[in-house]
Amino acid sequence: MDVLGDILRTIRLRGSVYFNECFCSPWGMSIESGAKAAFHLIVRGEAWLTMSGQRKPIKLNAGDIVLFPRGAAHKITEQPDSPCLPGEKVVDAYRKGTPLFGGVGEDFNIVCGYVEFDRSLSHPFLDDLPELIYIESELRSKFHWLDSVMQQIVYESEHKNPGSDVLIDRFTEILFIQIIRSHAEILGLEKGYWSALSDQQLSKALSLIHDNAEREWTVDLLANEVGMSRSAFYSRFNDYIGMPPMKYLFEWRMMQAKLKIENTKKTLSVVAEEVGYQSDSAFQKAFKRFFNFTPASLRKREKR
C-alpha cells in the first residue's frame, strides 16, 4: 500500500488556484491565518514576504514557490513597507473581474492558490509540516517534476482551455505533494514521518497497519513482521513518528472509521468491525474519546 496516498485520501486533500494575475505598483496583500494552506508562485518580477516572528522579510524572485502548510498569516508585498489590502478582498475583486492592482506597468505576475484538508483529523504527517516552505527557483529547477507541475498550473490558469479548472485542481494537489517531497529532500530529514516512509522496516509496519487496521496487532506482532526486536522496533517507531505503535494504530482506526461513516451507508456495527472492534460500545467510547462526538451524531449530521 502507498501509505502517503492513503493518508492524503483520508484527510481529503483538495486544492485550487484563486487567480493568476499581473499587478502594477503599488500593491500588497495581507493574508490572515486560516484553515487552508496557501501558496504563491512568483511567475515574473520580485516581491517581499513578511511573517510574524520573522526577523526580516524574505525577498522572492521569479520562479520561487512559497507554501504555508499550516495556513500561517503572512504578507506578500511590492516593497517590505508597502501598504496592504486584505487578501480576501483582493481575491474577491479579481474573481469579479475588478482588479485592484491593475493599470499601466503590470510588471509583476503571481499565482495564488490554496490546499485544504480535514483539519478535524490529527496525524503525524500533518503535525510534521512546518509553518513555511520556501523553494527558490534555483532549487526548484533541480526537481524536474516540481518544475513541470508549476509550469502546468501557470499555463492552465492563463489559457483557460476546456477542462482547465479540473486540471488546475488536480495539479494543485500534486504541487502540494511535490513541494513536501522537495522540502524533505532538501533538508535531508533524519527523523519524522516523512523519513519513516523511506525507512524499509517502518514503512512496512505502516503499510501493515494501514492495510489491515482490523487485525489484532500488538507491538510484538508488528516487530516480528518487519524483522526487528520488540524494543528496537518500539524505540524507532516512537522516535520517527512521535508516538508508540499502538497509539498510531488507534488513531488510524478512528480516522478510517470517520471516513467510512461519512462516505458509506455501512452500519456502525460493520464500521466498528472493519476497524478492529468486536464490541459496539467499545468502538463508540473510543470514537468519542478521539473526536469528542459520537459515531451516531456524525452519521446524523451526514444525512442532513
Coordinates of C-alpha atoms in Angstrom, one line a residue:
M1 CA 0.0 0.0 0.0
D2 CA 1.1 3.6 -0.7
V3 CA 0.9 4.9 2.8
L4 CA 1.2 8.6 1.9
G5 CA -1.5 8.2 -0.8
D6 CA -3.7 6.5 1.8
I7 CA -3.2 9.4 4.2
L8 CA -3.9 12.0 1.5
R9 CA -7.2 10.3 0.6
T10 CA -8.2 10.1 4.3
I11 CA -7.6 13.8 5.0
R12 CA -9.4 14.6 1.8
L13 CA -6.7 16.7 0.2
R14 CA -8.0 19.2 -2.4
G15 CA -6.9 22.5 -3.8
S16 CA -7.2 25.1 -6.5
V17 CA -6.0 28.5 -7.7
Y18 CA -7.5 31.8 -6.7
F19 CA -6.0 33.7 -9.6
N20 CA -3.1 34.1 -11.9
E21 CA -2.7 37.9 -12.3
C22 CA -0.3 40.7 -13.1
F23 CA 0.0 43.6 -10.6
C24 CA 1.2 47.2 -11.2
S25 CA 2.7 49.4 -8.5
P26 CA 1.8 49.9 -5.7
W27 CA 0.5 46.6 -4.4
G28 CA 0.4 44.4 -1.3
M29 CA -1.7 41.7 0.2
S30 CA -2.2 40.7 3.8
I31 CA -3.3 37.1 4.3
E32 CA -4.8 36.2 7.7
S33 CA -4.2 32.8 9.3
G34 CA -6.7 30.2 8.3
A35 CA -7.6 26.5 7.8
K36 CA -6.3 26.4 4.2
A37 CA -2.7 26.0 3.2
A38 CA -1.9 29.0 1.0
F39 CA 0.7 29.0 -1.7
H40 CA 2.2 31.6 -4.1
L41 CA 4.1 31.0 -7.3
I42 CA 6.1 34.0 -8.4
V43 CA 5.9 33.9 -12.2
R44 CA 7.5 37.3 -13.1
G45 CA 9.1 40.1 -11.0
E46 CA 10.0 40.4 -7.4
A47 CA 8.2 40.5 -4.1
W48 CA 8.7 40.5 -0.3
L49 CA 7.3 38.0 2.1
T50 CA 6.8 39.0 5.8
M51 CA 5.6 36.8 8.6
S52 CA 5.1 37.5 12.3
G53 CA 8.0 36.3 14.3
Q54 CA 10.3 36.6 11.3
R55 CA 13.3 38.8 11.9
K56 CA 13.3 40.3 8.4
P57 CA 11.3 40.0 5.2
I58 CA 12.3 37.4 2.6
K59 CA 12.9 38.6 -1.0
L60 CA 11.1 36.5 -3.5
N61 CA 12.2 36.2 -7.2
A62 CA 10.6 34.9 -10.4
G63 CA 10.4 31.1 -10.2
D64 CA 10.2 31.0 -6.4
I65 CA 7.5 29.0 -4.5
V66 CA 6.2 29.6 -1.0
L67 CA 3.8 27.3 0.8
F68 CA 2.2 27.8 4.2
P69 CA 1.1 24.3 5.2
R70 CA -0.5 25.4 8.4
G71 CA -2.2 28.4 7.0
A72 CA 0.1 30.9 8.7
A73 CA -0.7 34.6 8.4
H74 CA 1.7 36.5 6.1
K75 CA 2.1 39.5 3.7
I76 CA 3.2 39.5 0.1
T77 CA 4.1 43.0 -1.0
E78 CA 5.9 45.0 -3.6
Q79 CA 8.3 46.5 -1.0
P80 CA 8.9 45.5 2.6
D81 CA 6.9 48.5 3.8
S82 CA 4.2 48.6 1.1
P83 CA 0.6 49.2 2.3
C84 CA -1.6 46.0 2.2
L85 CA -5.1 45.2 1.3
P86 CA -6.8 42.1 2.9
G87 CA -6.2 39.0 0.8
E88 CA -9.9 38.1 0.8
K89 CA -10.7 41.5 -0.7
V90 CA -8.1 41.1 -3.4
V91 CA -9.3 37.5 -4.3
D92 CA -12.9 38.6 -4.4
A93 CA -12.1 41.6 -6.7
Y94 CA -10.2 39.5 -9.2
R95 CA -12.8 36.8 -9.3
K96 CA -15.4 39.5 -10.1
G97 CA -13.2 40.9 -12.9
T98 CA -12.5 44.2 -11.0
P99 CA -8.7 44.0 -10.4
L100 CA -7.4 46.2 -7.5
F101 CA -3.8 46.3 -8.7
G102 CA -4.4 46.7 -12.5
G103 CA -3.1 49.5 -14.7
V104 CA -0.1 50.6 -16.7
G105 CA 3.2 48.9 -15.9
E106 CA 2.0 45.5 -14.7
D107 CA 5.5 44.0 -14.2
F108 CA 4.7 41.5 -11.5
N109 CA 2.9 38.2 -12.1
I110 CA 1.8 35.9 -9.3
V111 CA -0.3 32.7 -9.0
C112 CA -2.1 32.5 -5.7
G113 CA -3.9 29.3 -4.5
Y114 CA -4.7 27.0 -1.7
V115 CA -4.8 23.4 -0.5
E116 CA -7.2 22.3 2.2
F117 CA -7.8 19.1 4.1
D118 CA -9.9 17.8 7.0
R119 CA -8.5 19.7 10.0
S120 CA -10.5 17.7 12.4
L121 CA -8.0 14.9 11.9
S122 CA -4.7 14.7 13.7
H123 CA -1.9 12.7 12.0
P124 CA 1.9 12.8 12.4
F125 CA 2.3 13.7 8.7
L126 CA 0.3 16.8 9.3
D127 CA 1.9 17.6 12.6
D128 CA 5.4 17.5 11.0
L129 CA 4.5 20.2 8.4
P130 CA 6.4 23.5 9.0
E131 CA 4.9 27.0 9.0
L132 CA 6.6 27.9 5.8
I133 CA 8.3 26.0 2.9
Y134 CA 10.3 28.3 0.7
I135 CA 11.7 26.8 -2.5
E136 CA 13.9 29.1 -4.5
S137 CA 13.9 28.9 -8.3
E138 CA 17.4 27.5 -8.5
L139 CA 16.4 24.7 -6.2
R140 CA 13.1 24.1 -7.9
S141 CA 14.8 23.6 -11.3
K142 CA 16.7 20.7 -9.8
F143 CA 13.4 18.9 -9.2
H144 CA 12.0 18.4 -12.7
W145 CA 8.6 17.0 -11.5
L146 CA 8.1 20.1 -9.3
D147 CA 9.2 22.4 -12.1
S148 CA 6.8 20.7 -14.6
V149 CA 3.7 20.9 -12.3
M150 CA 4.3 24.6 -11.6
Q151 CA 4.5 25.3 -15.4
Q152 CA 1.3 23.3 -15.9
I153 CA -0.6 25.4 -13.3
V154 CA 0.7 28.6 -14.8
Y155 CA -0.3 27.5 -18.3
E156 CA -3.7 26.2 -17.5
S157 CA -4.6 29.3 -15.3
E158 CA -3.5 31.6 -18.2
H159 CA -5.2 29.9 -21.1
K160 CA -8.5 28.7 -19.6
N161 CA -8.9 25.9 -22.1
P162 CA -11.8 23.4 -21.8
G163 CA -11.2 21.3 -18.7
S164 CA -8.7 23.8 -17.3
D165 CA -10.5 24.1 -13.9
V166 CA -10.4 20.4 -13.2
L167 CA -6.8 20.2 -14.3
I168 CA -5.8 23.1 -12.1
D169 CA -7.4 21.5 -9.1
R170 CA -5.5 18.2 -9.7
F171 CA -2.2 19.9 -10.5
T172 CA -2.6 22.0 -7.3
E173 CA -2.9 18.8 -5.2
I174 CA 0.1 17.4 -7.0
L175 CA 2.0 20.6 -6.3
F176 CA 1.4 20.3 -2.6
I177 CA 2.8 16.7 -2.5
Q178 CA 5.8 17.7 -4.7
I179 CA 6.6 20.7 -2.5
I180 CA 6.6 18.5 0.6
R181 CA 8.8 15.9 -1.2
S182 CA 11.3 18.6 -2.3
H183 CA 11.4 20.1 1.2
A184 CA 12.2 16.7 2.8
E185 CA 14.9 16.0 0.2
I186 CA 16.5 19.4 0.6
L187 CA 16.6 19.2 4.4
G188 CA 17.7 15.5 4.3
L189 CA 15.4 14.9 7.3
E190 CA 16.8 12.2 9.6
K191 CA 13.6 11.7 11.6
G192 CA 10.0 12.5 11.3
Y193 CA 7.0 10.9 9.5
W194 CA 8.5 11.5 6.0
S195 CA 11.7 9.8 6.9
A196 CA 9.7 6.9 8.3
L197 CA 8.2 6.4 4.9
S198 CA 11.7 5.9 3.5
D199 CA 12.7 3.5 6.2
Q200 CA 12.3 0.0 4.9
Q201 CA 11.1 -1.5 8.2
L202 CA 9.0 1.4 9.5
S203 CA 7.3 1.9 6.1
K204 CA 6.4 -1.8 6.1
A205 CA 4.9 -1.5 9.6
L206 CA 2.9 1.5 8.5
S207 CA 1.7 -0.4 5.4
L208 CA 0.6 -3.3 7.6
I209 CA -1.3 -1.1 9.9
H210 CA -3.0 0.9 7.1
D211 CA -3.8 -2.2 5.0
N212 CA -5.0 -4.3 8.0
A213 CA -6.4 -1.9 10.6
E214 CA -8.9 -4.5 11.8
R215 CA -6.2 -7.0 12.7
E216 CA -5.4 -7.5 16.4
W217 CA -2.0 -6.0 16.2
T218 CA 0.5 -5.9 19.1
V219 CA 3.9 -4.4 19.2
D220 CA 5.4 -7.9 19.2
L221 CA 3.5 -9.0 16.1
L222 CA 4.5 -5.8 14.1
A223 CA 8.1 -6.2 15.2
N224 CA 8.1 -9.8 14.1
E225 CA 6.6 -8.9 10.7
V226 CA 9.3 -6.3 10.0
G227 CA 12.2 -8.4 11.3
M228 CA 13.1 -6.4 14.4
S229 CA 13.3 -7.0 18.1
R230 CA 10.3 -5.6 20.1
S231 CA 12.4 -3.0 21.9
A232 CA 14.3 -1.8 18.8
F233 CA 11.0 -1.5 16.8
Y234 CA 9.2 0.3 19.5
S235 CA 12.0 2.7 20.0
R236 CA 12.5 3.5 16.3
F237 CA 8.8 3.8 15.7
N238 CA 8.4 6.2 18.6
D239 CA 11.4 8.3 17.6
Y240 CA 10.5 8.8 14.0
I241 CA 6.7 9.0 14.2
G242 CA 6.4 10.7 17.6
M243 CA 4.0 8.2 19.2
P244 CA 4.0 4.4 20.1
P245 CA 2.8 1.9 17.5
M246 CA -0.4 1.1 19.4
K247 CA -1.4 4.8 19.7
Y248 CA -0.8 5.2 15.9
L249 CA -2.9 2.2 15.3
F250 CA -5.7 3.6 17.4
E251 CA -5.7 7.0 15.7
W252 CA -5.6 5.4 12.3
R253 CA -8.6 3.2 13.1
M254 CA -10.5 6.3 14.3
M255 CA -9.6 8.2 11.1
Q256 CA -10.8 5.3 8.9
A257 CA -14.0 4.9 11.0
K258 CA -14.8 8.6 10.4
L259 CA -14.2 8.2 6.7
K260 CA -16.4 5.1 6.4
I261 CA -19.2 6.8 8.4
E262 CA -19.1 9.9 6.2
N263 CA -18.8 8.1 2.8
T264 CA -20.7 4.8 3.1
K265 CA -24.0 3.6 4.3
K266 CA -22.5 0.8 6.3
T267 CA -24.0 0.3 9.8
L268 CA -22.0 1.5 12.7
S269 CA -21.6 -2.2 13.8
V270 CA -20.0 -3.0 10.5
V271 CA -17.7 0.0 10.6
A272 CA -16.7 -0.9 14.1
E273 CA -15.8 -4.4 13.0
E274 CA -13.9 -3.2 10.0
V275 CA -11.6 -1.0 12.1
G276 CA -10.9 -3.8 14.7
Y277 CA -13.7 -3.5 17.3
Q278 CA -15.8 -6.5 18.1
S279 CA -17.8 -4.5 20.7
D280 CA -20.0 -1.7 19.5
S281 CA -19.9 0.0 22.9
A282 CA -16.0 -0.1 23.0
F283 CA -15.9 1.4 19.5
Q284 CA -18.3 4.2 20.4
K285 CA -16.4 5.1 23.5
A286 CA -13.1 5.1 21.6
F287 CA -14.5 7.2 18.8
K288 CA -16.0 9.8 21.2
R289 CA -12.7 9.9 23.2
F290 CA -10.8 10.7 20.0
F291 CA -13.2 13.1 18.2
N292 CA -15.3 14.4 21.2
F293 CA -18.5 13.4 19.4
T294 CA -20.2 10.1 18.8
P295 CA -20.4 8.0 15.6
A296 CA -24.2 8.3 15.7
S297 CA -24.1 12.1 15.8
L298 CA -21.7 12.1 12.8
R299 CA -24.0 9.8 10.9
K300 CA -27.0 12.1 11.6
R301 CA -25.0 15.1 10.5
E302 CA -24.1 13.4 7.2
K303 CA -27.7 12.6 6.5
R304 CA -28.8 16.3 6.6

